Amino acid sequence: MPANGSHNGVSLVHHHPDYYLKDGNITFLVDGTLFRVHKHFFERESQFFAEEFAKAPQKGTSDSSAYRLYNVTIADFSKFLWVWYSPSYRRERKDKDHWLTILQLSTNWQFPDMKKLAVDELQKLDIEPVEKIVTYDRYNIDRSLLLPAFKLLCKRASRMSAEEGEQLKMPIVLGIHEARERAIRSAAESGCLSPTSADADDEELERILNDVFTLNSHATNRQGLQSQVTPNPVPIIKTPKPNLNGTANGNGSSAPGSVSRGFPSETVVGLIEIVYPE
Protein backbone atom coordinates (compact mmCIF):
# COMPACT_ATOMS: atom_id res chain seq x y z
CA MET A 1 0.00 0.00 0.00
CA PRO A 2 1.36 3.47 -0.78
CA ALA A 3 2.78 5.51 2.09
CA ASN A 4 -0.07 8.02 1.88
CA GLY A 5 -2.62 5.35 2.72
CA SER A 6 -4.56 5.49 -0.56
CA HIS A 7 -4.85 3.22 -3.57
CA ASN A 8 -6.59 4.12 -6.85
CA GLY A 9 -8.44 7.02 -5.24
CA VAL A 10 -9.62 4.93 -2.28
CA SER A 11 -8.40 5.65 1.24
CA LEU A 12 -7.78 2.40 3.11
CA VAL A 13 -8.70 2.20 6.78
CA HIS A 14 -8.94 -0.66 9.24
CA HIS A 15 -11.30 -1.70 12.01
CA HIS A 16 -9.59 -1.98 15.37
CA PRO A 17 -9.64 -5.66 16.42
CA ASP A 18 -10.87 -4.90 19.96
CA TYR A 19 -12.62 -1.55 19.85
CA TYR A 20 -14.77 -1.61 16.74
CA LEU A 21 -17.97 -2.65 18.48
CA LYS A 22 -21.12 -3.79 16.70
CA ASP A 23 -23.35 -1.86 19.08
CA GLY A 24 -21.12 1.23 19.15
CA ASN A 25 -22.67 4.54 18.10
CA ILE A 26 -19.68 6.88 17.65
CA THR A 27 -16.74 6.33 15.31
CA PHE A 28 -13.23 7.75 15.64
CA LEU A 29 -10.38 7.49 13.14
CA VAL A 30 -6.82 7.31 14.48
CA ASP A 31 -3.89 6.77 12.11
CA GLY A 32 -5.97 4.86 9.58
CA THR A 33 -7.77 2.72 12.17
CA LEU A 34 -11.47 3.03 12.99
CA PHE A 35 -12.73 2.75 16.55
CA ARG A 36 -16.48 2.36 17.03
CA VAL A 37 -17.45 2.75 20.66
CA HIS A 38 -20.20 4.22 22.84
CA LYS A 39 -20.89 7.93 22.67
CA HIS A 40 -22.37 7.90 26.16
CA PHE A 41 -18.96 7.75 27.88
CA PHE A 42 -17.63 10.77 25.99
CA GLU A 43 -20.76 12.87 26.49
CA ARG A 44 -21.09 12.00 30.16
CA GLU A 45 -17.49 12.48 31.23
CA SER A 46 -16.07 15.19 28.97
CA GLN A 47 -17.56 18.65 28.59
CA PHE A 48 -15.34 19.17 25.55
CA PHE A 49 -16.69 16.17 23.64
CA ALA A 50 -20.26 16.85 24.78
CA GLU A 51 -20.08 20.34 23.29
CA GLU A 52 -18.48 19.15 20.06
CA PHE A 53 -21.05 16.39 19.57
CA ALA A 54 -23.82 18.95 20.08
CA LYS A 55 -22.34 21.16 17.34
CA ALA A 56 -22.29 18.35 14.77
CA PRO A 57 -24.71 15.59 15.85
CA GLN A 58 -24.30 13.59 12.63
CA LYS A 59 -20.52 13.42 12.80
CA GLY A 60 -19.13 10.08 13.86
CA THR A 61 -22.36 8.20 13.14
CA SER A 62 -20.71 6.18 10.35
CA ASP A 63 -17.27 5.17 9.13
CA SER A 64 -17.32 7.86 6.46
CA SER A 65 -18.11 10.65 8.95
CA ALA A 66 -15.77 9.51 11.73
CA TYR A 67 -14.15 11.97 14.09
CA ARG A 68 -10.49 12.05 13.19
CA LEU A 69 -8.16 12.32 16.21
CA TYR A 70 -4.66 13.69 15.75
CA ASN A 71 -1.75 13.77 18.21
CA VAL A 72 -2.74 10.40 19.63
CA THR A 73 -1.55 6.95 18.57
CA ILE A 74 -3.61 3.81 18.05
CA ALA A 75 -1.94 2.21 21.07
CA ASP A 76 -2.57 5.20 23.33
CA PHE A 77 -6.22 5.59 22.35
CA SER A 78 -6.65 1.86 23.01
CA LYS A 79 -5.24 2.34 26.51
CA PHE A 80 -7.70 5.17 27.09
CA LEU A 81 -10.68 3.05 26.00
CA TRP A 82 -9.43 0.09 28.05
CA VAL A 83 -10.57 1.80 31.26
CA TRP A 84 -14.21 1.62 30.14
CA TYR A 85 -14.15 -1.69 28.33
CA SER A 86 -12.06 -3.88 30.62
CA PRO A 87 -14.34 -5.20 33.39
CA SER A 88 -11.32 -6.33 35.39
CA TYR A 89 -9.24 -3.15 35.06
CA ARG A 90 -9.15 -2.62 38.84
CA ARG A 91 -7.56 -6.04 39.24
CA GLU A 92 -5.10 -5.67 36.38
CA ARG A 93 -1.64 -4.36 37.17
CA LYS A 94 -0.59 -1.78 34.62
CA ASP A 95 2.75 -0.04 34.54
CA LYS A 96 3.57 3.62 34.99
CA ASP A 97 3.64 4.44 31.27
CA HIS A 98 0.15 3.02 30.82
CA TRP A 99 -1.33 5.34 33.45
CA LEU A 100 0.76 8.31 32.30
CA THR A 101 -0.82 7.93 28.86
CA ILE A 102 -4.30 7.94 30.39
CA LEU A 103 -3.36 10.93 32.53
CA GLN A 104 -2.20 12.90 29.49
CA LEU A 105 -5.24 12.16 27.33
CA SER A 106 -7.75 12.67 30.13
CA THR A 107 -6.19 16.05 30.88
CA ASN A 108 -6.07 17.17 27.24
CA TRP A 109 -9.61 15.99 26.52
CA GLN A 110 -11.05 17.18 29.84
CA PHE A 111 -12.13 13.92 31.48
CA PRO A 112 -11.87 14.82 35.20
CA ASP A 113 -12.99 11.44 36.56
CA MET A 114 -10.58 9.59 34.27
CA LYS A 115 -7.79 11.93 35.35
CA LYS A 116 -8.55 11.24 39.01
CA LEU A 117 -8.43 7.51 38.35
CA ALA A 118 -5.03 7.84 36.66
CA VAL A 119 -3.68 9.83 39.61
CA ASP A 120 -5.03 7.27 42.09
CA GLU A 121 -3.30 4.46 40.20
CA LEU A 122 -0.03 6.39 39.87
CA GLN A 123 -0.09 6.93 43.63
CA LYS A 124 0.15 3.16 44.07
CA LEU A 125 3.31 2.88 41.96
CA ASP A 126 6.94 3.41 42.89
CA ILE A 127 7.97 6.48 40.87
CA GLU A 128 11.28 8.27 41.25
CA PRO A 129 10.69 11.50 43.23
CA VAL A 130 12.01 13.89 40.57
CA GLU A 131 9.90 12.32 37.83
CA LYS A 132 6.83 12.34 40.06
CA ILE A 133 7.22 16.03 40.95
CA VAL A 134 7.74 17.00 37.30
CA THR A 135 4.73 14.96 36.17
CA TYR A 136 2.36 16.22 38.85
CA ASP A 137 3.34 19.83 38.19
CA ARG A 138 2.90 19.37 34.43
CA TYR A 139 -0.67 18.16 34.85
CA ASN A 140 -1.54 20.49 37.74
CA ILE A 141 -2.17 17.67 40.22
CA ASP A 142 -2.74 18.30 43.93
CA ARG A 143 0.75 19.12 45.20
CA SER A 144 0.03 17.79 48.69
CA LEU A 145 0.34 14.31 47.14
CA LEU A 146 4.02 15.07 46.56
CA LEU A 147 4.95 15.22 50.24
CA PRO A 148 6.59 11.73 50.21
CA ALA A 149 8.60 12.65 47.09
CA PHE A 150 9.81 15.91 48.66
CA LYS A 151 10.77 14.01 51.82
CA LEU A 152 12.86 11.52 49.84
CA LEU A 153 14.76 14.34 48.12
CA CYS A 154 15.41 16.01 51.47
CA LYS A 155 16.52 12.87 53.27
CA ARG A 156 18.78 11.30 50.68
CA ALA A 157 22.52 11.70 51.21
CA SER A 158 23.32 13.13 47.79
CA ARG A 159 22.20 16.52 46.58
CA MET A 160 20.28 16.94 43.35
CA SER A 161 22.26 16.61 40.15
CA ALA A 162 22.36 19.34 37.52
CA GLU A 163 20.12 17.22 35.29
CA GLU A 164 17.55 16.82 38.06
CA GLY A 165 17.68 20.55 38.73
CA GLU A 166 16.92 21.30 35.08
CA GLN A 167 13.91 19.00 35.19
CA LEU A 168 12.51 20.46 38.41
CA LYS A 169 12.93 24.16 37.57
CA MET A 170 14.46 26.74 39.87
CA PRO A 171 11.57 27.42 42.34
CA ILE A 172 11.39 23.77 43.38
CA VAL A 173 15.19 23.41 43.51
CA LEU A 174 15.39 26.42 45.83
CA GLY A 175 12.57 25.03 47.94
CA ILE A 176 14.29 21.66 48.36
CA HIS A 177 17.55 23.40 49.28
CA GLU A 178 15.78 25.53 51.90
CA ALA A 179 13.96 22.51 53.35
CA ARG A 180 17.23 20.55 53.65
CA GLU A 181 18.96 23.44 55.41
CA ARG A 182 16.09 23.88 57.84
CA ALA A 183 16.01 20.13 58.50
CA ILE A 184 19.73 20.19 59.34
CA ARG A 185 19.21 23.09 61.76
CA SER A 186 16.30 21.27 63.38
CA ALA A 187 18.38 18.11 63.85
CA ALA A 188 21.24 20.15 65.36
CA GLU A 189 18.87 21.88 67.79
CA SER A 190 17.67 18.44 68.88
CA GLY A 191 21.21 17.55 69.94
CA CYS A 192 22.37 15.58 66.91
CA LEU A 193 26.13 15.79 66.33
CA SER A 194 27.21 16.38 62.70
CA PRO A 195 23.58 16.43 61.58
CA THR A 196 22.30 15.90 58.05
CA SER A 197 18.85 16.56 56.68
CA ALA A 198 18.10 12.84 57.10
CA ASP A 199 18.47 13.21 60.88
CA ALA A 200 15.48 15.53 61.22
CA ASP A 201 12.35 14.17 62.85
CA ASP A 202 9.80 13.02 60.25
CA GLU A 203 7.01 15.18 61.63
CA GLU A 204 9.27 18.22 61.74
CA LEU A 205 10.44 17.63 58.17
CA GLU A 206 6.82 17.37 57.01
CA ARG A 207 6.04 20.64 58.79
CA ILE A 208 9.01 22.30 57.07
CA LEU A 209 7.96 21.02 53.63
CA ASN A 210 4.37 22.10 54.17
CA ASP A 211 5.67 25.55 55.06
CA VAL A 212 8.12 25.84 52.16
CA PHE A 213 5.78 24.51 49.46
CA THR A 214 2.43 25.44 51.09
CA LEU A 215 1.25 21.92 50.34
CA ASN A 216 -1.97 22.26 52.31
CA SER A 217 -3.20 25.43 50.60
CA HIS A 218 -1.85 24.74 47.07
CA ALA A 219 -0.76 28.38 46.89
CA THR A 220 2.57 30.04 46.19
CA ASN A 221 5.39 29.21 48.57
CA ARG A 222 6.57 31.76 51.07
CA GLN A 223 9.20 33.04 48.64
CA GLY A 224 6.37 34.03 46.31
CA LEU A 225 7.39 31.49 43.69
CA GLN A 226 4.57 29.67 41.97
CA SER A 227 4.61 26.08 40.78
CA GLN A 228 5.76 26.00 37.19
CA VAL A 229 2.63 24.52 35.62
CA THR A 230 1.99 24.98 31.93
CA PRO A 231 -1.75 25.01 31.20
CA ASN A 232 -2.82 22.17 28.94
CA PRO A 233 -3.99 23.41 25.55
CA VAL A 234 -7.68 23.05 24.79
CA PRO A 235 -8.20 20.91 21.68
CA ILE A 236 -9.40 22.65 18.53
CA ILE A 237 -11.63 20.88 16.03
CA LYS A 238 -11.36 21.65 12.35
CA THR A 239 -12.00 19.95 9.05
CA PRO A 240 -8.76 18.47 7.64
CA LYS A 241 -7.59 19.62 4.24
CA PRO A 242 -7.21 16.97 1.54
CA ASN A 243 -3.82 16.08 0.10
CA LEU A 244 -3.15 16.61 -3.58
CA ASN A 245 -4.34 13.08 -4.31
CA GLY A 246 -7.71 13.88 -2.74
CA THR A 247 -7.29 12.01 0.53
CA ALA A 248 -7.40 13.53 3.99
CA ASN A 249 -4.23 14.20 5.96
CA GLY A 250 -2.97 11.32 8.09
CA ASN A 251 -1.16 8.07 7.49
CA GLY A 252 -2.60 4.64 6.96
CA SER A 253 -0.87 2.72 9.73
CA SER A 254 -2.95 0.18 11.61
CA ALA A 255 -2.79 -2.30 14.40
CA PRO A 256 -1.64 -5.81 13.42
CA GLY A 257 -4.49 -8.18 12.74
CA SER A 258 -7.04 -5.47 11.99
CA VAL A 259 -9.61 -5.79 9.22
CA SER A 260 -9.07 -3.70 6.09
CA ARG A 261 -11.85 -1.53 4.76
CA GLY A 262 -11.88 1.06 1.99
CA PHE A 263 -14.09 3.96 1.01
CA PRO A 264 -13.81 6.69 -1.64
CA SER A 265 -11.39 9.45 -0.79
CA GLU A 266 -13.99 12.20 -1.16
CA THR A 267 -15.85 10.83 1.87
CA VAL A 268 -12.72 11.16 4.00
CA VAL A 269 -12.59 14.93 3.55
CA GLY A 270 -15.59 15.32 5.86
CA LEU A 271 -13.79 13.80 8.83
CA ILE A 272 -13.20 15.92 11.92
CA GLU A 273 -9.64 16.59 12.99
CA ILE A 274 -8.69 17.32 16.60
CA VAL A 275 -5.41 19.18 16.97
CA TYR A 276 -3.72 21.15 19.71
CA PRO A 277 -2.34 24.69 19.46
CA GLU A 278 1.38 25.18 19.89
Coordinates of C-alpha atoms in Angstrom, one line a residue:
M1 CA 0.0 0.0 0.0
P2 CA 1.4 3.5 -0.8
A3 CA 2.8 5.5 2.1
N4 CA -0.1 8.0 1.9
G5 CA -2.6 5.4 2.7
S6 CA -4.6 5.5 -0.6
H7 CA -4.9 3.2 -3.6
N8 CA -6.6 4.1 -6.8
G9 CA -8.4 7.0 -5.2
V10 CA -9.6 4.9 -2.3
S11 CA -8.4 5.6 1.2
L12 CA -7.8 2.4 3.1
V13 CA -8.7 2.2 6.8
H14 CA -8.9 -0.7 9.2
H15 CA -11.3 -1.7 12.0
H16 CA -9.6 -2.0 15.4
P17 CA -9.6 -5.7 16.4
D18 CA -10.9 -4.9 20.0
Y19 CA -12.6 -1.5 19.8
Y20 CA -14.8 -1.6 16.7
L21 CA -18.0 -2.7 18.5
K22 CA -21.1 -3.8 16.7
D23 CA -23.3 -1.9 19.1
G24 CA -21.1 1.2 19.1
N25 CA -22.7 4.5 18.1
I26 CA -19.7 6.9 17.6
T27 CA -16.7 6.3 15.3
F28 CA -13.2 7.7 15.6
L29 CA -10.4 7.5 13.1
V30 CA -6.8 7.3 14.5
D31 CA -3.9 6.8 12.1
G32 CA -6.0 4.9 9.6
T33 CA -7.8 2.7 12.2
L34 CA -11.5 3.0 13.0
F35 CA -12.7 2.7 16.5
R36 CA -16.5 2.4 17.0
V37 CA -17.4 2.8 20.7
H38 CA -20.2 4.2 22.8
K39 CA -20.9 7.9 22.7
H40 CA -22.4 7.9 26.2
F41 CA -19.0 7.8 27.9
F42 CA -17.6 10.8 26.0
E43 CA -20.8 12.9 26.5
R44 CA -21.1 12.0 30.2
E45 CA -17.5 12.5 31.2
S46 CA -16.1 15.2 29.0
Q47 CA -17.6 18.7 28.6
F48 CA -15.3 19.2 25.6
F49 CA -16.7 16.2 23.6
A50 CA -20.3 16.8 24.8
E51 CA -20.1 20.3 23.3
E52 CA -18.5 19.1 20.1
F53 CA -21.0 16.4 19.6
A54 CA -23.8 19.0 20.1
K55 CA -22.3 21.2 17.3
A56 CA -22.3 18.3 14.8
P57 CA -24.7 15.6 15.9
Q58 CA -24.3 13.6 12.6
K59 CA -20.5 13.4 12.8
G60 CA -19.1 10.1 13.9
T61 CA -22.4 8.2 13.1
S62 CA -20.7 6.2 10.4
D63 CA -17.3 5.2 9.1
S64 CA -17.3 7.9 6.5
S65 CA -18.1 10.6 9.0
A66 CA -15.8 9.5 11.7
Y67 CA -14.1 12.0 14.1
R68 CA -10.5 12.1 13.2
L69 CA -8.2 12.3 16.2
Y70 CA -4.7 13.7 15.8
N71 CA -1.7 13.8 18.2
V72 CA -2.7 10.4 19.6
T73 CA -1.5 6.9 18.6
I74 CA -3.6 3.8 18.0
A75 CA -1.9 2.2 21.1
D76 CA -2.6 5.2 23.3
F77 CA -6.2 5.6 22.3
S78 CA -6.7 1.9 23.0
K79 CA -5.2 2.3 26.5
F80 CA -7.7 5.2 27.1
L81 CA -10.7 3.1 26.0
W82 CA -9.4 0.1 28.0
V83 CA -10.6 1.8 31.3
W84 CA -14.2 1.6 30.1
Y85 CA -14.2 -1.7 28.3
S86 CA -12.1 -3.9 30.6
P87 CA -14.3 -5.2 33.4
S88 CA -11.3 -6.3 35.4
Y89 CA -9.2 -3.1 35.1
R90 CA -9.1 -2.6 38.8
R91 CA -7.6 -6.0 39.2
E92 CA -5.1 -5.7 36.4
R93 CA -1.6 -4.4 37.2
K94 CA -0.6 -1.8 34.6
D95 CA 2.8 0.0 34.5
K96 CA 3.6 3.6 35.0
D97 CA 3.6 4.4 31.3
H98 CA 0.1 3.0 30.8
W99 CA -1.3 5.3 33.5
L100 CA 0.8 8.3 32.3
T101 CA -0.8 7.9 28.9
I102 CA -4.3 7.9 30.4
L103 CA -3.4 10.9 32.5
Q104 CA -2.2 12.9 29.5
L105 CA -5.2 12.2 27.3
S106 CA -7.8 12.7 30.1
T107 CA -6.2 16.1 30.9
N108 CA -6.1 17.2 27.2
W109 CA -9.6 16.0 26.5
Q110 CA -11.0 17.2 29.8
F111 CA -12.1 13.9 31.5
P112 CA -11.9 14.8 35.2
D113 CA -13.0 11.4 36.6
M114 CA -10.6 9.6 34.3
K115 CA -7.8 11.9 35.3
K116 CA -8.5 11.2 39.0
L117 CA -8.4 7.5 38.4
A118 CA -5.0 7.8 36.7
V119 CA -3.7 9.8 39.6
D120 CA -5.0 7.3 42.1
E121 CA -3.3 4.5 40.2
L122 CA 0.0 6.4 39.9
Q123 CA -0.1 6.9 43.6
K124 CA 0.2 3.2 44.1
L125 CA 3.3 2.9 42.0
D126 CA 6.9 3.4 42.9
I127 CA 8.0 6.5 40.9
E128 CA 11.3 8.3 41.2
P129 CA 10.7 11.5 43.2
V130 CA 12.0 13.9 40.6
E131 CA 9.9 12.3 37.8
K132 CA 6.8 12.3 40.1
I133 CA 7.2 16.0 41.0
V134 CA 7.7 17.0 37.3
T135 CA 4.7 15.0 36.2
Y136 CA 2.4 16.2 38.9
D137 CA 3.3 19.8 38.2
R138 CA 2.9 19.4 34.4
Y139 CA -0.7 18.2 34.8
N140 CA -1.5 20.5 37.7
I141 CA -2.2 17.7 40.2
D142 CA -2.7 18.3 43.9
R143 CA 0.8 19.1 45.2
S144 CA 0.0 17.8 48.7
L145 CA 0.3 14.3 47.1
L146 CA 4.0 15.1 46.6
L147 CA 4.9 15.2 50.2
P148 CA 6.6 11.7 50.2
A149 CA 8.6 12.7 47.1
F150 CA 9.8 15.9 48.7
K151 CA 10.8 14.0 51.8
L152 CA 12.9 11.5 49.8
L153 CA 14.8 14.3 48.1
C154 CA 15.4 16.0 51.5
K155 CA 16.5 12.9 53.3
R156 CA 18.8 11.3 50.7
A157 CA 22.5 11.7 51.2
S158 CA 23.3 13.1 47.8
R159 CA 22.2 16.5 46.6
M160 CA 20.3 16.9 43.4
S161 CA 22.3 16.6 40.1
A162 CA 22.4 19.3 37.5
E163 CA 20.1 17.2 35.3
E164 CA 17.5 16.8 38.1
G165 CA 17.7 20.5 38.7
E166 CA 16.9 21.3 35.1
Q167 CA 13.9 19.0 35.2
L168 CA 12.5 20.5 38.4
K169 CA 12.9 24.2 37.6
M170 CA 14.5 26.7 39.9
P171 CA 11.6 27.4 42.3
I172 CA 11.4 23.8 43.4
V173 CA 15.2 23.4 43.5
L174 CA 15.4 26.4 45.8
G175 CA 12.6 25.0 47.9
I176 CA 14.3 21.7 48.4
H177 CA 17.5 23.4 49.3
E178 CA 15.8 25.5 51.9
A179 CA 14.0 22.5 53.4
R180 CA 17.2 20.6 53.7
E181 CA 19.0 23.4 55.4
R182 CA 16.1 23.9 57.8
A183 CA 16.0 20.1 58.5
I184 CA 19.7 20.2 59.3
R185 CA 19.2 23.1 61.8
S186 CA 16.3 21.3 63.4
A187 CA 18.4 18.1 63.9
A188 CA 21.2 20.2 65.4
E189 CA 18.9 21.9 67.8
S190 CA 17.7 18.4 68.9
G191 CA 21.2 17.6 69.9
C192 CA 22.4 15.6 66.9
L193 CA 26.1 15.8 66.3
S194 CA 27.2 16.4 62.7
P195 CA 23.6 16.4 61.6
T196 CA 22.3 15.9 58.1
S197 CA 18.8 16.6 56.7
A198 CA 18.1 12.8 57.1
D199 CA 18.5 13.2 60.9
A200 CA 15.5 15.5 61.2
D201 CA 12.4 14.2 62.8
D202 CA 9.8 13.0 60.3
E203 CA 7.0 15.2 61.6
E204 CA 9.3 18.2 61.7
L205 CA 10.4 17.6 58.2
E206 CA 6.8 17.4 57.0
R207 CA 6.0 20.6 58.8
I208 CA 9.0 22.3 57.1
L209 CA 8.0 21.0 53.6
N210 CA 4.4 22.1 54.2
D211 CA 5.7 25.6 55.1
V212 CA 8.1 25.8 52.2
F213 CA 5.8 24.5 49.5
T214 CA 2.4 25.4 51.1
L215 CA 1.2 21.9 50.3
N216 CA -2.0 22.3 52.3
S217 CA -3.2 25.4 50.6
H218 CA -1.9 24.7 47.1
A219 CA -0.8 28.4 46.9
T220 CA 2.6 30.0 46.2
N221 CA 5.4 29.2 48.6
R222 CA 6.6 31.8 51.1
Q223 CA 9.2 33.0 48.6
G224 CA 6.4 34.0 46.3
L225 CA 7.4 31.5 43.7
Q226 CA 4.6 29.7 42.0
S227 CA 4.6 26.1 40.8
Q228 CA 5.8 26.0 37.2
V229 CA 2.6 24.5 35.6
T230 CA 2.0 25.0 31.9
P231 CA -1.7 25.0 31.2
N232 CA -2.8 22.2 28.9
P233 CA -4.0 23.4 25.5
V234 CA -7.7 23.1 24.8
P235 CA -8.2 20.9 21.7
I236 CA -9.4 22.7 18.5
I237 CA -11.6 20.9 16.0
K238 CA -11.4 21.6 12.4
T239 CA -12.0 19.9 9.0
P240 CA -8.8 18.5 7.6
K241 CA -7.6 19.6 4.2
P242 CA -7.2 17.0 1.5
N243 CA -3.8 16.1 0.1
L244 CA -3.1 16.6 -3.6
N245 CA -4.3 13.1 -4.3
G246 CA -7.7 13.9 -2.7
T247 CA -7.3 12.0 0.5
A248 CA -7.4 13.5 4.0
N249 CA -4.2 14.2 6.0
G250 CA -3.0 11.3 8.1
N251 CA -1.2 8.1 7.5
G252 CA -2.6 4.6 7.0
S253 CA -0.9 2.7 9.7
S254 CA -3.0 0.2 11.6
A255 CA -2.8 -2.3 14.4
P256 CA -1.6 -5.8 13.4
G257 CA -4.5 -8.2 12.7
S258 CA -7.0 -5.5 12.0
V259 CA -9.6 -5.8 9.2
S260 CA -9.1 -3.7 6.1
R261 CA -11.8 -1.5 4.8
G262 CA -11.9 1.1 2.0
F263 CA -14.1 4.0 1.0
P264 CA -13.8 6.7 -1.6
S265 CA -11.4 9.4 -0.8
E266 CA -14.0 12.2 -1.2
T267 CA -15.9 10.8 1.9
V268 CA -12.7 11.2 4.0
V269 CA -12.6 14.9 3.6
G270 CA -15.6 15.3 5.9
L271 CA -13.8 13.8 8.8
I272 CA -13.2 15.9 11.9
E273 CA -9.6 16.6 13.0
I274 CA -8.7 17.3 16.6
V275 CA -5.4 19.2 17.0
Y276 CA -3.7 21.2 19.7
P277 CA -2.3 24.7 19.5
E278 CA 1.4 25.2 19.9

